[in-house]
CSV table of C-alpha atoms in Angstrom, one decimal:
chain,number,residue,atom,x,y,z
Y,5,MET,CA,50.4,41.1,36.6
Y,6,HIS,CA,52.6,39.5,38.9
Y,7,TYR,CA,53.4,35.6,38.8
Y,8,ASN,CA,55.2,33.2,40.4
Y,9,LEU,CA,56.1,30.0,38.4
Y,10,ASP,CA,54.0,27.7,40.6
Y,11,LYS,CA,51.0,29.9,39.6
Y,12,ALA,CA,52.2,30.0,35.8
Y,13,PHE,CA,52.3,26.2,35.8
Y,14,LYS,CA,49.2,25.5,37.3
Y,15,GLN,CA,47.5,27.8,34.4
Y,16,ILE,CA,49.4,26.3,31.5
Y,17,GLY,CA,49.5,22.8,33.0
Y,18,GLU,CA,51.6,21.2,35.8
Y,19,TYR,CA,52.2,17.9,34.0
Y,20,GLY,CA,50.8,17.5,30.4
Y,21,ARG,CA,52.2,16.6,27.4
Y,22,ALA,CA,55.0,19.1,27.6
Y,23,GLN,CA,56.6,17.6,31.0
Y,24,TRP,CA,55.8,14.1,29.4
Y,25,LEU,CA,58.0,14.6,26.6
Y,26,LEU,CA,60.6,16.1,28.8
Y,27,THR,CA,60.4,13.4,31.1
Y,28,PHE,CA,61.1,10.8,28.0
Y,29,VAL,CA,64.0,12.8,26.5
Y,30,ASN,CA,65.4,13.3,30.1
Y,31,CYS,CA,64.9,9.5,31.0
Y,32,ILE,CA,66.6,8.3,27.6
Y,33,ALA,CA,69.5,11.0,28.2
Y,34,ARG,CA,70.3,9.8,31.2
Y,35,ASN,CA,70.2,6.2,30.8
Y,36,GLY,CA,70.9,5.6,27.0
Y,37,GLY,CA,74.5,4.6,27.3
Y,38,THR,CA,74.2,2.4,30.2
Y,39,TYR,CA,73.0,-0.4,28.5
Y,40,VAL,CA,76.6,-0.5,27.2
Y,41,TYR,CA,78.8,0.3,30.5
Y,42,TYR,CA,76.0,-1.0,33.2
Y,43,PRO,CA,76.0,-4.7,31.6
Y,44,PHE,CA,80.2,-4.6,31.3
Y,45,ALA,CA,80.3,-7.6,33.4
Y,46,TYR,CA,78.4,-9.5,30.8
Y,47,LEU,CA,79.8,-8.2,28.0
Y,48,VAL,CA,83.7,-9.4,28.8
Y,49,LEU,CA,82.3,-12.2,30.6
Y,50,GLU,CA,84.4,-15.2,30.0
Y,51,GLN,CA,83.5,-18.0,27.7
Y,52,GLN,CA,84.1,-21.9,27.2
Y,53,PHE,CA,85.6,-23.0,24.0
Y,54,LEU,CA,85.6,-26.5,22.4
Y,55,CYS,CA,89.2,-27.1,20.9
Y,56,TYR,CA,90.2,-29.6,18.0
Y,57,ASP,CA,93.4,-31.5,17.9
Y,58,PRO,CA,95.4,-30.1,14.8
Y,59,ALA,CA,96.9,-33.2,14.2
Y,60,SER,CA,93.4,-35.3,14.3
Y,61,ILE,CA,91.3,-32.7,12.7
Y,62,LEU,CA,88.4,-36.0,12.5
Y,63,SER,CA,88.5,-36.4,16.4
Y,64,PRO,CA,85.8,-34.6,18.3
Y,65,PRO,CA,86.6,-31.2,19.8
Y,66,THR,CA,87.5,-31.3,23.8
Y,67,GLN,CA,86.4,-28.3,26.2
Y,68,CYS,CA,89.2,-26.0,26.8
Y,69,THR,CA,89.4,-22.6,28.3
Y,70,ALA,CA,90.6,-19.2,27.2
Y,71,ALA,CA,94.0,-20.3,29.1
Y,72,ASP,CA,94.3,-23.3,26.9
Y,73,VAL,CA,93.8,-21.4,23.5
Y,74,CYS,CA,96.3,-18.8,24.5
Y,75,ALA,CA,98.8,-21.5,25.5
Y,76,ALA,CA,98.2,-23.2,22.0
Y,77,ARG,CA,98.7,-19.5,20.7
Y,78,ASP,CA,102.2,-19.6,22.2
Y,79,VAL,CA,103.2,-22.5,20.4
Y,80,ASP,CA,101.6,-21.5,16.8
Y,81,PRO,CA,100.3,-17.7,16.6
Y,82,LEU,CA,98.0,-19.0,13.9
Y,83,TYR,CA,96.1,-21.1,15.9
Y,84,SER,CA,92.4,-21.4,15.3
Y,85,ALA,CA,91.0,-24.9,15.8
Y,86,TYR,CA,88.5,-23.7,18.7
Y,87,GLU,CA,85.1,-22.7,18.4
Y,88,VAL,CA,82.9,-21.2,21.2
Y,89,ASP,CA,80.9,-23.7,23.2
Y,90,LYS,CA,77.3,-22.6,22.8
Y,91,SER,CA,76.1,-25.4,25.5
Y,92,TYR,CA,78.3,-23.5,28.3
Y,93,GLN,CA,75.5,-22.6,30.9
Y,94,TYR,CA,76.8,-18.9,30.6
Y,95,TYR,CA,77.3,-18.5,27.1
Y,96,LEU,CA,76.8,-15.1,25.4
Y,97,ASP,CA,78.0,-13.5,22.2
Y,98,ASN,CA,79.9,-10.8,23.7
Y,99,TRP,CA,82.8,-8.9,23.7
Y,100,PHE,CA,85.2,-11.7,24.7
Y,101,THR,CA,84.9,-13.5,21.5
Y,102,GLN,CA,84.0,-10.3,19.4
Y,103,MET,CA,87.3,-8.4,20.6
Y,104,ASP,CA,89.3,-11.3,20.8
Y,105,LEU,CA,89.9,-10.7,24.6
Y,106,LEU,CA,90.8,-14.4,25.3
Y,107,CYS,CA,94.7,-13.6,25.8
Y,108,TYR,CA,94.2,-10.2,27.5
Y,109,THR,CA,94.7,-9.8,31.2
Y,110,PRO,CA,91.8,-8.8,33.9
Y,111,ALA,CA,93.9,-5.6,34.5
Y,112,LYS,CA,93.8,-4.7,30.5
Y,113,ILE,CA,90.2,-5.5,29.9
Y,114,GLY,CA,89.1,-3.6,32.9
Y,115,MET,CA,91.3,-0.3,31.4
Y,116,MET,CA,87.7,0.1,29.4
Y,117,ILE,CA,85.2,0.7,32.2
Y,118,SER,CA,87.7,2.5,34.2
Y,119,ALA,CA,88.4,4.9,31.3
Y,120,TYR,CA,84.5,5.6,31.6
Y,121,TYR,CA,85.1,6.8,35.3
Y,122,VAL,CA,87.8,8.8,34.2
Y,123,GLY,CA,85.9,10.7,31.6
Y,124,PHE,CA,83.3,10.8,34.3
Y,125,ALA,CA,85.8,12.6,36.5
Y,126,VAL,CA,86.6,14.8,33.9
Y,127,GLY,CA,83.2,15.8,32.7
Y,128,GLY,CA,82.7,16.9,36.3
Y,129,LEU,CA,84.9,19.9,36.0
Y,130,PHE,CA,82.2,21.5,33.3
Y,131,CYS,CA,79.6,21.3,36.0
Y,132,ALA,CA,78.5,24.9,35.7
Y,133,PHE,CA,78.0,24.9,32.0
Y,134,PRO,CA,74.4,24.3,32.5
Y,135,ASP,CA,74.0,27.1,34.7
Y,136,ARG,CA,75.8,29.0,32.0
Y,137,TYR,CA,74.6,28.3,28.8
Y,138,GLY,CA,71.2,26.3,29.5
Y,139,ARG,CA,69.6,23.2,30.5
Y,140,ARG,CA,68.4,22.0,27.2
Y,141,LYS,CA,71.9,23.2,25.4
Y,142,SER,CA,73.7,21.0,28.0
Y,143,CYS,CA,71.5,18.1,27.8
Y,144,MET,CA,71.6,18.3,24.1
Y,145,LEU,CA,75.5,18.0,24.3
Y,146,GLY,CA,75.8,15.5,26.4
Y,147,LEU,CA,73.4,13.3,24.7
Y,148,ALA,CA,75.1,13.9,21.4
Y,149,LEU,CA,78.3,12.8,22.8
Y,150,SER,CA,76.8,10.0,24.6
Y,151,THR,CA,75.1,8.9,21.5
Y,152,ILE,CA,78.3,9.1,19.2
Y,153,SER,CA,80.2,7.0,21.9
Y,154,GLN,CA,77.2,4.1,21.8
Y,155,THR,CA,77.0,4.1,18.0
Y,156,VAL,CA,80.9,3.5,17.4
Y,157,MET,CA,81.2,0.7,20.1
Y,158,LEU,CA,78.2,-0.7,18.3
Y,159,PHE,CA,80.3,-1.3,15.2
Y,160,SER,CA,83.9,-1.3,16.2
Y,161,SER,CA,85.3,-4.1,17.8
Y,162,SER,CA,89.2,-2.3,18.5
Y,163,PHE,CA,89.8,-2.5,22.0
Y,164,TRP,CA,91.4,0.8,21.9
Y,165,VAL,CA,88.7,2.4,20.1
Y,166,ARG,CA,86.2,1.2,22.3
Y,167,PHE,CA,88.6,2.5,25.4
Y,168,ALA,CA,88.5,6.1,23.8
Y,169,MET,CA,84.4,5.5,23.2
Y,170,PHE,CA,84.1,4.9,27.1
Y,171,PHE,CA,86.0,8.0,28.2
Y,172,LEU,CA,83.7,9.9,25.8
Y,173,SER,CA,80.5,8.3,27.3
Y,174,GLY,CA,81.9,9.2,31.0
Y,175,PHE,CA,82.8,12.7,29.9
Y,176,SER,CA,78.8,13.1,28.5
Y,177,GLN,CA,77.4,12.4,31.7
Y,178,ILE,CA,76.9,16.2,32.5
Y,179,LYS,CA,73.4,15.2,31.2
Y,180,ASN,CA,73.1,13.0,34.1
Y,181,SER,CA,72.8,15.9,36.6
Y,182,VAL,CA,71.1,18.3,34.4
Y,183,SER,CA,68.0,15.8,33.1
Y,184,TYR,CA,66.6,16.3,36.9
Y,185,VAL,CA,67.0,19.9,36.9
Y,186,TRP,CA,65.6,20.7,33.7
Y,187,LEU,CA,62.7,18.3,34.2
Y,188,SER,CA,62.0,19.8,37.5
Y,189,GLU,CA,62.1,23.2,36.7
Y,190,CYS,CA,59.6,22.6,34.0
Y,191,THR,CA,56.7,21.8,36.3
Y,192,SER,CA,55.5,23.0,39.9
Y,193,LYS,CA,56.7,21.9,43.3
Y,194,PRO,CA,54.0,19.2,43.6
Y,195,TYR,CA,55.2,17.3,40.9
Y,196,LYS,CA,58.9,17.5,41.4
Y,197,ALA,CA,59.3,14.6,43.3
Y,198,LEU,CA,57.2,12.7,40.7
Y,199,SER,CA,59.1,13.8,38.1
Y,200,PHE,CA,62.5,12.3,39.8
Y,201,THR,CA,60.7,9.2,40.6
Y,202,TYR,CA,60.2,8.7,36.8
Y,203,ILE,CA,63.8,9.0,36.0
Y,204,ASN,CA,65.4,7.0,38.9
Y,205,ILE,CA,62.7,3.9,37.7
Y,206,VAL,CA,64.3,4.2,34.5
Y,207,ASP,CA,67.5,4.3,36.0
Y,208,ALA,CA,67.4,1.1,37.9
Y,209,LEU,CA,65.9,-0.8,34.4
Y,210,PRO,CA,69.0,-1.3,32.7
Y,211,ILE,CA,70.7,-3.9,35.6
Y,212,VAL,CA,67.4,-5.7,35.3
Y,213,LEU,CA,66.6,-5.6,31.8
Y,214,THR,CA,69.9,-7.0,30.5
Y,215,CYS,CA,69.7,-9.9,33.0
Y,216,LEU,CA,66.1,-10.6,31.6
Y,217,PHE,CA,67.3,-10.2,27.9
Y,218,TYR,CA,70.1,-12.2,27.8
Y,219,MET,CA,68.6,-14.8,29.7
Y,220,PHE,CA,65.1,-15.1,27.9
Y,221,VAL,CA,65.4,-13.2,24.5
Y,222,SER,CA,68.6,-13.1,23.0
Y,223,LYS,CA,72.6,-14.3,23.8
Y,224,ASN,CA,73.5,-11.5,21.6
Y,225,TRP,CA,74.9,-8.7,23.1
Y,226,LEU,CA,74.3,-6.2,20.4
Y,227,HIS,CA,70.4,-6.0,20.0
Y,228,LEU,CA,69.6,-4.4,23.3
Y,229,PRO,CA,72.1,-1.3,22.8
Y,230,LEU,CA,71.3,-1.1,19.4
Y,231,LEU,CA,67.7,-0.7,20.6
Y,232,PHE,CA,68.3,2.1,22.9
Y,233,THR,CA,70.9,3.9,20.6
Y,234,VAL,CA,68.0,4.4,18.3
Y,235,LEU,CA,66.0,6.0,21.0
Y,236,SER,CA,69.0,8.0,22.0
Y,237,TYR,CA,69.0,9.6,18.4
Y,238,LEU,CA,65.3,10.0,18.9
Y,239,ALA,CA,65.5,11.6,22.3
Y,240,LEU,CA,68.3,14.0,20.7
Y,241,PHE,CA,65.9,14.9,18.2
Y,242,LEU,CA,62.8,15.5,20.6
Y,243,ALA,CA,65.3,17.5,22.7
Y,244,TYR,CA,65.8,20.2,20.4
Y,245,VAL,CA,61.7,21.2,20.1
Y,246,CYS,CA,61.5,20.8,23.8
Y,247,PRO,CA,61.2,24.2,26.1
Y,248,GLU,CA,64.0,25.6,27.6
Y,249,SER,CA,63.7,25.9,31.7
Y,250,PRO,CA,62.1,29.0,32.3
Y,251,ARG,CA,63.4,29.3,35.7
Y,252,TRP,CA,67.0,29.2,34.3
Y,253,LEU,CA,65.9,32.1,31.9
Y,254,LEU,CA,64.2,34.4,34.5
Y,255,VAL,CA,67.2,33.8,37.0
Y,256,ASN,CA,69.2,35.0,34.1
Y,257,GLY,CA,67.0,38.4,33.6
Y,258,ARG,CA,65.6,36.8,30.3
Y,259,SER,CA,62.0,37.4,31.3
Y,260,GLN,CA,60.6,37.8,27.8
Y,261,GLU,CA,62.1,34.5,26.8
Y,262,ALA,CA,61.0,32.5,29.6
Y,263,ILE,CA,57.4,34.2,29.1
Y,264,ALA,CA,57.7,32.7,25.4
Y,265,GLU,CA,58.9,29.4,26.9
Y,266,LEU,CA,55.9,29.4,29.2
Y,267,ASN,CA,53.6,29.7,26.4
Y,268,LYS,CA,55.2,27.4,24.5
Y,269,ILE,CA,54.4,24.8,27.2
Y,270,ALA,CA,50.9,26.0,27.3
Y,271,SER,CA,50.5,25.4,23.4
Y,272,MET,CA,51.9,21.7,24.0
Y,273,ASN,CA,49.7,21.2,26.9
Y,274,LYS,CA,46.8,22.7,25.0
Y,275,ALA,CA,46.0,25.1,27.9
Y,276,SER,CA,42.9,27.1,27.4
Y,277,LYS,CA,44.7,30.1,28.8
Y,278,SER,CA,48.6,31.7,28.4
Y,279,ILE,CA,50.9,34.0,30.3
Y,280,PRO,CA,50.6,37.8,29.2
Y,281,THR,CA,53.5,39.0,27.9
Y,282,ASN,CA,53.6,41.8,30.5
Y,283,ALA,CA,53.5,39.3,33.4
Y,284,MET,CA,55.9,40.0,36.1
Y,285,PHE,CA,57.5,37.4,37.9
Y,286,VAL,CA,58.9,37.0,41.6
Y,287,GLU,CA,62.0,34.9,40.2
Y,288,ASP,CA,63.2,37.5,37.9
Y,289,PRO,CA,66.0,39.3,39.6
Y,290,THR,CA,65.2,42.6,37.7
Y,291,HIS,CA,61.8,42.8,39.8
Y,292,ILE,CA,63.4,41.4,42.8
Y,293,GLN,CA,65.7,44.5,42.2
Y,294,ALA,CA,63.2,47.1,41.4
Y,295,LEU,CA,61.1,45.9,44.7
Y,296,ILE,CA,64.5,46.3,46.7
Y,297,GLU,CA,65.0,49.7,45.3
Y,298,GLY,CA,61.4,50.6,46.1
Y,299,ALA,CA,61.6,49.3,49.4
Y,300,SER,CA,64.8,51.2,50.3
Y,301,ARG,CA,63.3,54.6,48.9
Y,302,ARG,CA,60.5,54.3,51.2
Y,303,SER,CA,62.7,53.5,54.1
Y,304,GLU,CA,64.6,56.2,53.2
Y,305,GLY,CA,61.7,58.7,53.3
Y,306,MET,CA,60.6,57.2,56.7
Y,307,VAL,CA,63.9,58.0,58.1
Y,308,GLU,CA,63.8,61.8,57.0
Y,309,VAL,CA,60.6,62.2,58.5
Y,310,ILE,CA,61.9,60.8,61.6
Y,311,ASP,CA,65.0,63.1,61.6
Y,312,ILE,CA,62.9,66.2,60.9
Y,313,SER,CA,60.3,65.4,63.1
Y,314,PRO,CA,62.2,66.9,66.4
Y,315,THR,CA,62.8,70.2,64.9
Y,316,LEU,CA,59.4,70.4,63.8
Y,317,ASN,CA,58.2,69.8,67.3
Y,318,LYS,CA,60.6,72.2,68.8
Y,319,GLU,CA,59.5,75.1,66.2
Y,320,ASN,CA,55.6,74.3,67.4
Y,321,ASP,CA,57.0,74.7,70.9
Y,322,THR,CA,58.1,78.3,70.2
């Protein structure tokens, strides 16, 4: 029986449980780490402080800036007679105080997010990885690297450790491009645009959600990234049980594996029909090559008939 993938998905489910599972995994894979580097400006936002006069501890504190604290440290490196002003309009318990960035220049602070984009560029050199090793493996690798970097950034306050983790997070973004491809190759044409829309909607959430979270829910930067790090671990586990792209398997001539993955999707979708093991797919290059060779043999036969027809005509005339 001859199939194409669109026909197969109509039989086993175009957007059922398997596709929804893939949607969740790819949305988290693409956006799990964004809750650290999208709101980077908030995480390093300079805070206002209340400084005490060391000569008169009982006197009330006065408002001061990070520059004032640094000037006091120039005189006394152990100066610590200050605290964050929690009444400040833009107060946030963020990296500026946790990492003690008070005396860092803006250029040095910006090196962390720059490391992310350098990692992104280096990771782009491996863009052919999904075509060679598969969609699922590529997504799982990127998701694992991203989840590791998120976890380390949650619990380390070292500038250079976070610098390295930003690079690793950028390097892991191979999962960003493969997430669209993997999901679209596991459904039929009418649902491809819909699957892209789901990912793009979730992709926009970090920008809005972080603002609302810090404004109305919590002033602590840790809570939101911690939540999505947990979701990233869940997505990494679920990615292992997700089906591989049947299109990628067919294009690479692995038709039996593709049929097995299609039937896995059928089982997850609780479809009433499955794909027969002897099915032939037009996307399979071995099948296409066989059709081409068959057509070539038929055309050669036609040429031979045409070539000998004048000879037959002459013999008939005599």
